[in-house]
Amino acid sequence: MLRLLLALLLTLAAPGLAAAQGAITAAKAKDLVRASLVAESEALVPGGTVTLGLHMAMKPGWHVYWRNPGDSGLPPEMAWRLPAGFSVGPVQWPAPERIPVQTLMNFGYEGNVTLLVPLTVPESARVGETVRLAGTLSYLVCEEICIPGSAELSLDLPVAGSAEPASGQAALFARARAALPETAPGPVRTTREGDRLVLRLDRPDLAEVSGAAFFPYAEGALDNAAPQDLAVDAAGLRLTLTPGDAGQPAEALAGVLTLTEAGARRAYALGPEPTPAPSAAAAVATAPEAASAPSGEETLTLWSAAGLALLGGLILNLMPCVFPVLSIKVLSLVRQAGESATRVRLHGLAYTAGVLASFLGLAGLLIALKAGGAGIGWGFQLQSPVVVALLAYGLFAMGLSLSGVVHLGGGIVGLGDGLTRRAGYQGSFFTGVLATLVATPCTAPFMGAAVGFALTQSTPAALAVFASLGLGLALPFLGLTLFPRALRLLPRPGAWMDVLKGALAFPVYATVAWLVWVLAQQVGPDGLLAGLTGLVLVALAAWAWERARHAGRLGTSLSRAAAVVALAASLGLVVVLDGDRAAARGTALAQGEEAFTQARLDALRAEGRTVFVDMTAAWCITCQVNERTVLARDGVQAAFRAGQVAYLKGDWTNQNPEITRLLEHHGRSGVPLYLVYRGTREAQVLPQILTEGIVLAAIGQKDVAAAR
């Protein structure tokens, strides 16, 4: 038995080992990208500014990314280590290229690129001293596959009373500046025509333009892979674009327009360039240790993160998404109350092994995908409508079994009815697996910081934190089984158990209804119809299978064949689910809410507004409870209006790299995340479980609400 559990544990944890192998592969990134730090001047002048260059040369066929990477990828980022008083300004990004990858469209650079960064030298810099400028450049380099890489860059420069241009660097900086977008050469306006956006550049001398491309600053502003239709006439240029899912107003569209004219390519900046939020300066550290500390959080250690994960796992047992499975395990404990202590303990160990194996497997897969450049986080599997539908099908079958429609046995629901010992242990193991799957939509207190910390550490350290999280989830049930005397407090088995068994089906059905609601946020009408039809086919399969138990030999064969066909058809419908995913629109916005984009957040902060940022997802139970019981309350909404608080909602129901980056910046790997910005000040991170008082105090409207 123990050998079986160990084999299953290693099988499900294999993605974690694959992630370690991915880390070895990542070391090859330095052979694909040659990075260097260069300066335009030979020396630093006290009180002056010098331009630095982050130069990256890629192997043919490989590319790195622009500030908005497009449909996938991550932009390069430099974590600076500078002497006290020195500071860097925002990166100046050259105009990118459109880089198609299968059905996606990315924005980035091939060949080589130089990112320009202004460095301010303090007046206190002493002439004659030598200053070391250093940092870690992190990047993602991609071809058909993506490899994350990093480079330790440094440059020693003297401080002098005056400075000459650096010898040998003039051409490099001249090319870099020539690639920067210029001011628009004429009036630019964007209008909506039907379901498309039309960008117009009014200038009569554009007849020679043979190509154009627009690169939005904000992720999700456009359907990046859609064609950009160019038309040029005597009045100027007209570029027709397809809007994305961000719901950005046409007049707010800003980005870079590139024109190809007589074989030459020029770039123009249209609209305001996003102002980097001060919180982004956390990545521009002045000390090595600051680069790894998440914003707004105390620095965690491996032990403290593991402790927080253990507490978070314990609290997960109280979350509504885990309740149906734990209800079934309560019934299982009642059945096992009269069995030997050894057998009861083995059931507890099997359940714990299932939980731990599932957590390690999901964690390993998450680590491996993030190492490959995927913009995902905790709960990533529920961003797939296929996974949501399959989970609904499985729970629906479990509910039918509990209701007595079909007898599926303990191997499915962990009840151990009429099975051998081995099958009973397997039932406990896979109940632990199921408990993990339905727990992932929930983020308990203490859990967010621990998971965010884990995903910034080495693979062994990350897996240790996730194992602590799984142990916390399994601990209550494990504790009951390790101390069999506690089982004596439970009622003795009897006929009442059949009534309880039927009653426990209804929280399972409620979970299925919730999963169907999540599916409705992810797919269009055709996909939702396919998902609901799949549930009907699961019911048909269960009915036919049960009929087979009471039919003759021929009837048994026909009934079981019908059950298998119905089940196969339900699984085949997942293809329709994924195909209709593009029509999904995610969580609807209420009155007064705006869709989150980094560009919109930057603009509101530049205006000095107070901004409440709600990072949520349809499959996040904690998010939905907070929104309905706290954020939607009249007192909170009135306080938002009284304080002119802008409400930005980031919907992570489907993957969104821009939201993922903000989560990671604040040391989180999943939702919910609640932030309050007051103008240009650093964001205040609110607890994951909200109260009205917490929200009102954060937006500075507590006294106003009390007066009401």
XYZ file of C-alpha atoms in Angstrom:
708
model
C 0.000 0.000 0.000
C 2.739 2.449 0.957
C 4.616 1.627 -2.265
C 1.449 2.424 -4.231
C 1.018 5.799 -2.484
C 4.678 6.635 -3.024
C 4.403 5.845 -6.727
C 1.324 8.043 -7.078
C 3.012 10.826 -5.115
C 6.050 10.783 -7.403
C 3.851 10.657 -10.503
C 1.866 13.751 -9.558
C 4.935 15.613 -8.321
C 6.842 14.959 -11.554
C 6.116 18.467 -12.959
C 8.133 19.878 -10.072
C 11.123 17.845 -11.194
C 10.504 19.056 -14.738
C 10.688 22.623 -13.459
C 14.123 21.914 -12.023
C 15.220 20.680 -15.410
C 13.745 23.893 -16.892
C 15.998 25.900 -14.571
C 19.002 24.145 -16.078
C 17.720 24.958 -19.561
C 17.318 28.594 -18.554
C 21.057 28.781 -18.015
C 21.409 28.505 -21.794
C 19.609 31.834 -22.198
C 22.934 33.632 -21.842
C 24.014 31.966 -25.098
C 20.920 33.313 -26.848
C 21.135 36.878 -25.502
C 24.347 38.832 -25.040
C 23.533 41.669 -22.653
C 25.755 44.588 -21.670
C 25.506 47.891 -19.813
C 27.006 50.874 -21.617
C 27.161 54.638 -21.005
C 27.068 57.520 -23.462
C 29.707 59.488 -21.536
C 33.168 58.594 -20.334
C 32.510 60.014 -16.850
C 29.805 61.159 -14.451
C 29.359 64.845 -13.646
C 27.967 65.832 -10.200
C 24.412 67.123 -10.567
C 24.241 65.992 -14.187
C 22.441 63.292 -16.123
C 24.004 60.600 -18.280
C 22.231 58.168 -20.585
C 22.847 54.472 -20.013
C 22.071 51.733 -22.499
C 20.869 48.193 -21.808
C 22.095 46.530 -24.977
C 20.764 43.089 -25.905
C 21.935 41.123 -28.938
C 19.836 38.037 -29.783
C 20.713 34.982 -31.846
C 18.939 34.866 -35.235
C 15.330 33.743 -34.912
C 15.062 34.675 -31.226
C 13.399 37.762 -29.782
C 12.774 39.689 -26.570
C 9.752 41.854 -25.785
C 8.519 45.456 -25.811
C 6.887 47.198 -22.816
C 3.559 45.665 -23.919
C 4.592 42.165 -25.027
C 1.372 41.525 -26.941
C -0.428 38.195 -26.576
C 2.328 36.555 -24.526
C 5.732 37.196 -23.053
C 7.321 39.545 -20.526
C 9.315 42.737 -21.097
C 12.935 42.998 -19.919
C 13.304 44.455 -16.436
C 16.374 45.798 -14.652
C 16.701 45.613 -10.866
C 19.309 48.300 -10.224
C 21.896 48.384 -7.459
C 23.068 51.973 -7.249
C 25.029 54.007 -4.719
C 23.057 56.270 -2.408
C 21.767 59.398 -4.148
C 21.899 57.961 -7.674
C 18.593 57.308 -9.428
C 17.365 56.144 -12.817
C 14.413 57.395 -14.835
C 11.920 55.430 -16.935
C 13.134 53.233 -19.776
C 12.925 54.744 -23.260
C 11.545 51.972 -25.464
C 12.391 51.781 -29.193
C 9.511 51.048 -31.541
C 8.886 47.273 -31.657
C 8.120 44.822 -34.442
C 5.050 42.611 -34.838
C 6.196 39.032 -34.256
C 3.588 36.372 -35.154
C 3.821 33.086 -33.220
C 1.227 30.595 -34.497
C -2.149 32.256 -33.740
C -0.661 34.895 -31.420
C 0.866 38.284 -32.151
C 3.706 39.480 -29.957
C 5.497 42.833 -29.870
C 9.257 42.796 -29.480
C 12.732 42.989 -30.924
C 14.838 40.683 -33.055
C 18.518 41.077 -33.863
C 19.546 43.621 -31.239
C 18.032 46.421 -29.212
C 19.270 49.134 -26.861
C 16.977 50.372 -24.100
C 17.961 53.881 -23.018
C 17.808 54.793 -19.319
C 18.629 58.258 -17.885
C 20.828 58.232 -14.769
C 20.793 61.215 -12.414
C 24.067 61.892 -10.570
C 23.754 63.559 -7.146
C 25.482 66.838 -6.382
C 27.250 65.046 -3.540
C 29.226 62.792 -5.904
C 32.929 63.459 -5.311
C 35.186 64.236 -8.245
C 37.894 61.623 -8.534
C 35.975 58.689 -7.102
C 34.878 55.690 -9.181
C 31.224 54.663 -9.067
C 29.938 51.172 -9.770
C 26.544 50.985 -11.505
C 25.124 47.474 -11.372
C 21.937 45.449 -11.534
C 20.234 42.262 -12.647
C 18.611 42.283 -16.063
C 15.754 39.752 -16.290
C 14.271 38.876 -19.661
C 12.360 36.262 -21.615
C 13.871 35.171 -24.924
C 11.643 33.224 -27.314
C 11.604 31.399 -30.608
C 9.054 28.560 -30.768
C 9.873 28.003 -27.095
C 10.603 30.589 -24.422
C 13.531 30.589 -22.019
C 13.767 32.985 -19.066
C 17.202 34.473 -18.553
C 19.053 36.987 -16.470
C 22.367 38.782 -16.642
C 24.414 40.473 -13.934
C 25.498 43.782 -15.469
C 27.887 46.357 -14.062
C 29.824 49.407 -15.199
C 32.500 51.408 -13.399
C 32.654 55.119 -14.241
C 34.761 57.918 -12.742
C 33.260 61.136 -11.410
C 34.761 64.194 -13.149
C 34.128 67.891 -13.536
C 33.235 67.383 -17.198
C 32.662 64.414 -19.488
C 33.383 63.535 -23.089
C 31.271 61.150 -25.191
C 32.322 57.540 -24.711
C 34.622 56.387 -27.480
C 33.111 53.733 -29.702
C 29.559 54.168 -28.372
C 28.358 57.124 -30.440
C 26.946 54.986 -33.268
C 25.134 52.645 -30.866
C 23.397 55.514 -29.053
C 22.610 57.257 -32.334
C 20.850 54.109 -33.636
C 18.993 53.722 -30.337
C 17.691 57.292 -30.459
C 16.709 56.953 -34.104
C 14.511 53.979 -33.149
C 12.598 55.958 -30.506
C 9.112 57.196 -31.428
C 8.852 60.842 -32.462
C 6.019 63.288 -31.872
C 3.032 62.665 -34.134
C 3.472 64.505 -37.447
C -0.129 65.701 -37.601
C -3.513 65.644 -35.836
C -4.471 62.137 -34.687
C -7.939 60.965 -33.685
C -9.494 57.587 -32.981
C -13.189 56.815 -33.468
C -15.347 53.728 -33.152
C -17.110 52.512 -36.296
C -19.308 49.527 -35.570
C -17.243 46.902 -33.789
C -13.887 48.318 -34.943
C -11.673 51.308 -34.154
C -10.410 53.684 -36.815
C -7.191 55.631 -36.227
C -6.784 58.673 -38.472
C -3.613 60.671 -39.047
C -4.408 63.897 -40.877
C -1.457 64.797 -43.114
C -1.605 65.173 -46.895
C 1.919 63.975 -47.775
C 1.510 60.280 -46.869
C 0.871 58.905 -50.344
C 4.151 56.944 -50.290
C 3.266 55.039 -47.094
C 3.183 51.326 -47.939
C 2.778 49.846 -44.478
C 1.626 50.774 -40.996
C 1.284 49.114 -37.604
C -0.075 50.329 -34.287
C 1.243 49.090 -30.922
C -0.972 50.003 -27.936
C 0.623 50.831 -24.593
C -2.135 49.020 -22.682
C -2.439 45.261 -22.801
C -5.850 44.094 -23.957
C -6.613 47.375 -25.729
C -6.575 45.654 -29.149
C -7.015 42.210 -30.598
C -3.305 42.031 -31.388
C -3.490 39.222 -33.944
C -6.324 40.821 -35.953
C -5.415 42.468 -39.284
C -4.710 46.203 -39.233
C -6.221 47.535 -42.457
C -4.417 50.512 -43.997
C -5.926 53.084 -46.337
C -4.164 56.266 -47.541
C -5.835 59.121 -49.398
C -5.298 62.823 -50.009
C -6.454 63.696 -46.479
C -4.103 61.363 -44.706
C -3.916 57.884 -43.261
C -6.670 55.593 -41.957
C -5.813 52.439 -39.956
C -8.689 50.153 -38.957
C -8.119 48.143 -35.772
C -10.020 45.510 -33.784
C -10.597 46.355 -30.102
C -9.624 43.910 -27.390
C -11.272 42.836 -24.146
C -10.111 45.772 -22.004
C -13.109 47.895 -22.972
C -10.942 50.997 -23.396
C -12.678 54.090 -24.848
C -11.608 54.922 -28.401
C -10.402 58.373 -27.413
C -8.129 56.860 -24.738
C -6.233 54.655 -27.192
C -2.530 55.472 -26.964
C 0.560 53.779 -28.309
C 3.160 53.814 -31.053
C 2.390 54.062 -34.778
C 5.030 52.885 -37.235
C 4.956 53.851 -40.925
C 6.949 52.338 -43.765
C 7.630 54.934 -46.425
C 9.972 54.450 -49.387
C 11.552 51.471 -47.627
C 12.294 53.445 -44.429
C 10.476 52.887 -41.140
C 9.577 55.704 -38.763
C 7.735 55.614 -35.451
C 5.429 58.145 -33.801
C 4.108 58.304 -30.238
C 0.344 58.833 -30.144
C -1.311 59.883 -26.915
C 0.232 60.131 -23.448
C 2.927 57.649 -22.633
C 2.142 55.667 -19.445
C 3.855 57.130 -16.426
C 5.553 54.402 -14.396
C 3.866 54.228 -11.011
C 6.129 54.971 -8.053
C 5.409 51.449 -6.830
C 7.340 50.173 -9.819
C 10.431 51.652 -8.233
C 10.492 48.669 -5.922
C 12.012 46.799 -8.844
C 14.624 49.545 -9.180
C 16.325 48.817 -5.900
C 19.273 50.605 -4.364
C 20.314 47.559 -2.392
C 20.566 43.913 -3.433
C 18.192 42.688 -0.754
C 15.446 45.112 -1.774
C 15.026 43.535 -5.166
C 13.396 40.421 -3.773
C 11.064 41.999 -1.225
C 7.448 42.178 -2.403
C 5.822 45.580 -2.285
C 3.818 46.335 0.815
C 4.905 43.127 2.600
C 7.480 42.293 5.209
C 10.364 40.217 3.914
C 9.550 36.528 4.323
C 11.903 33.648 4.960
C 11.353 30.062 3.878
C 10.290 29.075 7.404
C 7.894 31.974 7.875
C 6.384 31.386 4.406
C 5.918 27.696 5.206
C 4.233 28.634 8.496
C 1.873 31.055 6.745
C 1.114 28.387 4.150
C 0.262 25.881 6.892
C -2.157 28.365 8.497
C -3.654 29.195 5.095
C -4.185 25.496 4.386
C -5.963 25.022 7.715
C -8.307 27.932 6.978
C -9.039 26.514 3.513
C -11.031 23.795 5.273
C -13.549 26.502 6.270
C -13.945 27.899 2.752
C -17.219 27.130 0.916
C -15.522 25.565 -2.092
C -14.045 22.768 0.059
C -17.185 22.059 2.094
C -18.849 19.478 -0.208
C -15.802 17.200 -0.313
C -15.198 17.471 3.433
C -18.869 16.607 4.003
C -18.303 13.360 2.157
C -15.207 12.637 4.264
C -17.285 13.175 7.434
C -19.629 10.440 6.232
C -16.596 8.285 5.463
C -15.299 8.763 9.028
C -18.672 7.689 10.427
C -18.501 4.476 8.409
C -14.950 3.809 9.561
C -15.634 4.499 13.249
C -15.976 0.803 14.002
C -12.921 -0.334 12.057
C -9.444 -1.047 13.389
C -7.242 1.881 14.399
C -4.615 0.838 11.857
C -7.079 0.878 8.976
C -8.458 4.263 10.016
C -4.930 5.716 10.209
C -4.116 4.378 6.744
C -7.207 6.105 5.370
C -5.985 9.352 6.896
C -2.507 8.889 5.463
C -3.944 8.029 2.043
C -6.086 11.182 2.084
C -3.064 13.275 3.123
C -0.938 11.706 0.393
C -3.603 12.630 -2.167
C -3.672 16.243 -0.968
C 0.126 16.562 -0.899
C 0.595 14.903 -4.279
C -1.986 17.206 -5.850
C -0.480 20.353 -4.346
C 3.027 19.338 -5.427
C 1.808 18.401 -8.901
C -0.063 21.684 -9.407
C 2.842 23.653 -7.945
C 5.380 21.903 -10.140
C 3.274 22.507 -13.240
C 2.781 26.164 -12.279
C 6.532 26.641 -11.716
C 7.380 24.959 -15.019
C 4.866 27.047 -16.990
C 6.026 30.290 -15.389
C 9.638 29.350 -16.172
C 8.501 29.043 -19.791
C 7.116 32.586 -19.735
C 3.425 31.920 -19.068
C 1.625 34.769 -17.285
C -0.286 32.611 -14.791
C -0.658 32.151 -11.066
C -2.410 30.115 -8.369
C -5.722 28.727 -9.638
C -4.420 28.846 -13.227
C -6.140 25.575 -14.153
C -9.560 27.165 -13.563
C -8.760 29.753 -16.222
C -9.360 26.887 -18.677
C -13.044 26.265 -19.488
C -12.125 22.653 -20.284
C -10.899 22.087 -16.721
C -13.947 23.854 -15.265
C -16.322 21.701 -17.336
C -14.541 18.439 -16.487
C -14.584 19.302 -12.791
C -18.335 20.031 -13.046
C -18.893 16.687 -14.799
C -17.000 14.784 -12.102
C -18.809 16.484 -9.224
C -22.159 16.000 -10.951
C -21.451 12.269 -11.212
C -20.523 12.262 -7.520
C -23.788 14.009 -6.643
C -25.790 11.461 -8.638
C -24.039 8.682 -6.720
C -24.874 10.299 -3.384
C -28.501 10.713 -4.505
C -28.714 7.009 -5.320
C -29.147 7.465 -9.077
C -26.062 5.362 -9.741
C -23.772 3.240 -7.581
C -20.204 4.274 -8.368
C -18.484 2.904 -5.280
C -15.844 4.252 -2.939
C -13.220 4.542 -5.639
C -15.089 7.618 -6.814
C -16.449 9.283 -3.713
C -14.199 7.782 -1.057
C -17.015 6.060 0.861
C -15.617 2.524 0.591
C -18.921 0.790 -0.128
C -18.320 -2.927 -0.640
C -14.764 -2.452 -1.873
C -11.585 -4.207 -0.923
C -9.125 -2.509 1.368
C -6.919 -1.427 -1.491
C -9.795 0.232 -3.328
C -10.894 1.957 -0.121
C -7.465 3.496 0.364
C -7.473 4.596 -3.234
C -10.836 6.238 -2.588
C -9.324 8.239 0.292
C -6.319 9.157 -1.850
C -8.427 10.487 -4.709
C -10.753 12.289 -2.313
C -7.634 14.183 -1.240
C -6.928 14.936 -4.902
C -10.473 16.228 -5.371
C -10.274 18.326 -2.195
C -7.220 20.064 -3.620
C -8.846 20.732 -6.987
C -11.929 22.350 -5.471
C -9.823 24.287 -2.953
C -7.769 26.119 -5.586
C -10.444 28.768 -6.335
C -10.111 29.966 -2.727
C -7.327 32.121 -1.324
C -7.341 31.977 2.445
C -5.742 34.559 4.760
C -1.957 34.097 5.057
C -1.968 32.061 1.854
C -1.471 34.834 -0.730
C 1.847 36.110 0.637
C 3.171 32.564 1.109
C 2.337 31.452 -2.436
C 3.696 34.697 -3.911
C 6.948 34.186 -1.979
C 7.190 30.556 -3.100
C 7.067 31.448 -6.772
C 10.087 33.771 -6.422
C 12.272 31.061 -4.862
C 14.146 28.019 -6.106
C 12.112 24.972 -7.110
C 12.848 22.945 -3.915
C 11.941 25.916 -1.682
C 8.748 26.592 -3.657
C 7.660 22.954 -3.421
C 8.335 22.991 0.327
C 5.939 25.949 0.776
C 3.246 24.282 -1.330
C 3.694 21.050 0.639
C 3.065 23.037 3.845
C -0.088 24.446 2.286
C -1.294 20.945 1.423
C -0.437 19.663 4.895
C -2.547 22.435 6.411
C -5.530 21.420 4.261
C -5.151 17.735 5.200
C -4.331 18.245 8.887
C -7.843 18.245 10.457
C -8.856 14.968 8.797
C -5.428 13.460 9.400
C -5.579 14.434 13.078
C -8.930 12.668 13.541
C -7.610 9.465 11.984
C -4.308 9.458 13.879
C -6.226 9.635 17.180
C -9.010 7.068 16.714
C -10.489 7.841 20.141
C -11.788 11.061 18.632
C -13.938 8.981 16.266
C -15.898 7.690 19.242
C -17.468 11.136 19.496
C -19.140 10.574 16.144
C -22.574 8.857 15.963
C -22.661 5.093 15.427
C -23.431 3.896 11.865
C -27.110 3.339 11.150
C -29.990 3.901 8.762
C -29.710 7.666 9.268
C -26.587 7.547 7.113
C -28.614 6.994 3.943
C -30.550 10.183 4.677
C -27.325 12.085 5.370
C -25.767 10.655 2.218
C -28.650 12.004 0.113
C -28.531 15.372 1.861
C -24.814 15.732 1.147
C -25.562 15.553 -2.568
C -27.040 19.049 -2.535
C -23.888 21.026 -1.619
C -22.216 19.027 -4.393
C -24.945 20.111 -6.841
C -24.501 23.693 -5.599
C -20.812 23.468 -6.460
C -21.741 22.189 -9.939
C -24.099 25.154 -10.393
C -21.310 27.526 -9.385
C -18.899 25.880 -11.853
C -21.469 26.270 -14.647
C -21.753 29.970 -13.717
C -17.949 30.259 -13.951
C -18.085 28.544 -17.334
C -20.642 31.109 -18.501
C -18.069 33.866 -17.800
C -15.412 32.113 -19.885
C -17.223 30.991 -23.025
C -19.866 32.221 -25.401
C -23.412 30.859 -25.899
C -22.267 27.882 -27.988
C -19.686 26.879 -25.408
C -22.195 27.189 -22.559
C -24.696 25.040 -24.461
C -21.968 22.434 -24.985
C -21.158 22.443 -21.264
C -24.809 22.021 -20.256
C -25.294 19.268 -22.839
C -22.271 17.532 -21.329
C -24.042 17.469 -17.946
C -27.100 15.870 -19.576
C -24.864 13.222 -21.159
C -23.203 12.517 -17.799
C -26.663 11.956 -16.298
C -27.561 9.690 -19.236
C -24.358 7.703 -18.740
C -25.111 7.301 -15.011
C -28.685 6.176 -15.681
C -27.623 3.680 -18.352
C -24.864 2.280 -16.145
C -27.286 1.746 -13.262
C -29.811 0.079 -15.600
C -27.078 -2.361 -16.579
C -26.918 -3.669 -12.992
C -30.533 -4.880 -13.170
C -30.792 -6.047 -16.798
C -30.111 -9.384 -18.415
C -26.875 -10.236 -20.195
C -27.880 -8.551 -23.473
C -29.435 -5.594 -21.683
C -26.322 -5.180 -19.547
C -24.069 -5.005 -22.606
C -26.326 -2.520 -24.396
C -26.770 -0.322 -21.327
C -23.069 -0.209 -20.577
C -22.284 0.536 -24.223
C -24.796 3.402 -24.132
C -23.210 4.713 -20.928
C -19.724 4.652 -22.455
C -20.918 6.396 -25.636
C -22.704 9.106 -23.621
C -19.651 9.658 -21.439
C -17.349 9.835 -24.480
C -19.693 12.325 -26.132
C -19.657 14.532 -23.034
C -15.858 14.543 -23.068
C -15.845 15.337 -26.790
C -17.832 18.493 -26.175
C -14.821 20.110 -24.491
C -13.509 20.851 -27.989
C -16.511 23.136 -28.537
C -15.858 24.782 -25.173
C -12.333 25.792 -26.093
C -13.336 26.844 -29.587
C -15.929 29.296 -28.287
C -13.625 30.793 -25.705
C -12.859 33.911 -27.776
C -16.456 35.052 -27.307
C -16.146 35.124 -23.523
C -16.349 38.479 -21.812
C -15.565 37.598 -18.177
C -17.039 39.286 -15.140
C -19.521 42.063 -15.964
C -18.778 45.566 -14.732
C -21.278 47.265 -12.425
C -22.110 50.946 -12.567
C -19.134 53.041 -11.489
C -16.588 50.316 -12.247
C -13.946 50.436 -14.971
C -11.904 47.610 -16.481
C -8.358 47.614 -15.125
C -5.473 48.490 -17.401
C -2.084 49.720 -16.265
C -2.415 52.738 -18.539
C -5.740 53.741 -16.945
C -4.316 53.294 -13.438
C -1.308 55.445 -14.318
C -3.560 58.165 -15.751
C -5.798 58.269 -12.664
C -2.812 58.452 -10.341
C -1.293 61.243 -12.387
C -4.532 63.182 -11.823
C -4.084 62.729 -8.058
C -7.190 60.515 -7.758
C -7.761 57.862 -5.117
C -8.043 54.498 -6.875
C -9.440 51.219 -5.528
C -8.132 48.232 -7.515
C -10.062 44.959 -7.259
C -8.275 41.935 -8.739
C -10.909 39.226 -9.022
C -12.048 36.186 -11.016
C -15.381 34.477 -11.560
C -14.008 31.214 -10.133
C -12.627 32.887 -6.976
C -15.139 32.216 -4.186
C -13.416 34.608 -1.780
C -13.605 37.368 -4.390
C -17.326 36.852 -4.975
C -18.108 36.854 -1.233
C -16.148 40.095 -0.708
C -17.838 41.786 -3.658
C -21.373 40.861 -2.592
C -21.080 41.313 1.169
C -18.747 44.326 1.345
C -17.944 46.129 -1.909
C -21.532 46.177 -3.185
C -22.968 47.560 0.076
C -24.662 50.950 -0.126
C -22.332 52.463 2.491
C -19.195 51.490 0.579
C -20.602 52.629 -2.762
C -21.701 55.955 -1.245
C -18.233 56.458 0.233
C -16.678 55.776 -3.164
C -18.883 58.461 -4.712
C -18.318 60.954 -1.880
C -14.564 60.594 -2.137
C -14.535 60.454 -5.953
C -12.763 57.116 -5.704
C -12.103 55.433 -9.040
C -12.937 51.701 -8.976
C -10.815 49.572 -11.329
C -11.710 45.883 -11.607
C -9.157 43.443 -13.012
C -10.867 40.268 -14.252
C -8.505 37.276 -14.065
C -11.164 34.707 -15.028
C -9.164 34.206 -18.202
C -5.424 34.754 -18.484
C -4.314 38.389 -18.506
C -0.532 39.032 -18.403
C -1.001 42.667 -17.328
C -2.941 41.590 -14.229
C -0.439 38.811 -13.549
C 2.426 41.283 -13.511
C 0.678 43.539 -10.983
C -0.064 40.526 -8.776
C 3.567 39.420 -8.912
C 4.804 42.939 -8.187
C 2.919 42.837 -4.890
C 4.228 39.376 -4.034
C 1.005 37.561 -4.923
C 0.300 34.704 -7.281
C -3.475 34.661 -7.203
C -6.638 36.580 -6.502
C -8.123 38.315 -4.595
C -5.824 41.297 -4.366
C -7.141 44.679 -3.210
C -5.045 47.838 -3.592
C -5.744 51.444 -2.681
C -3.703 54.194 -4.351
C -3.889 57.769 -3.103
C -2.452 59.798 -5.926
C 1.219 59.035 -6.500
C 1.740 57.371 -3.115
C 2.679 53.718 -2.757
C -0.220 51.265 -2.927
C -1.817 50.060 0.285
C -2.441 46.301 0.176
C -5.687 45.355 1.915
C -6.435 41.988 3.575
C -7.918 39.216 1.443
C -11.001 39.045 3.665
C -12.609 42.493 3.585
C -14.892 44.343 5.976
C -16.687 47.615 5.370
C -14.504 49.332 7.983
C -11.279 48.185 6.313
C -12.348 49.549 2.918
C -13.656 52.872 4.258
C -10.525 53.466 6.319
C -8.299 52.718 3.334
C -10.050 55.213 1.030
C -10.199 57.855 3.791
C -13.995 57.927 4.013
C -14.583 56.276 7.388
C -15.619 59.510 9.071
C -17.928 60.394 6.187
C -19.649 57.009 6.433
C -20.031 57.371 10.201
C -21.704 60.749 9.710
C -24.292 59.136 7.470
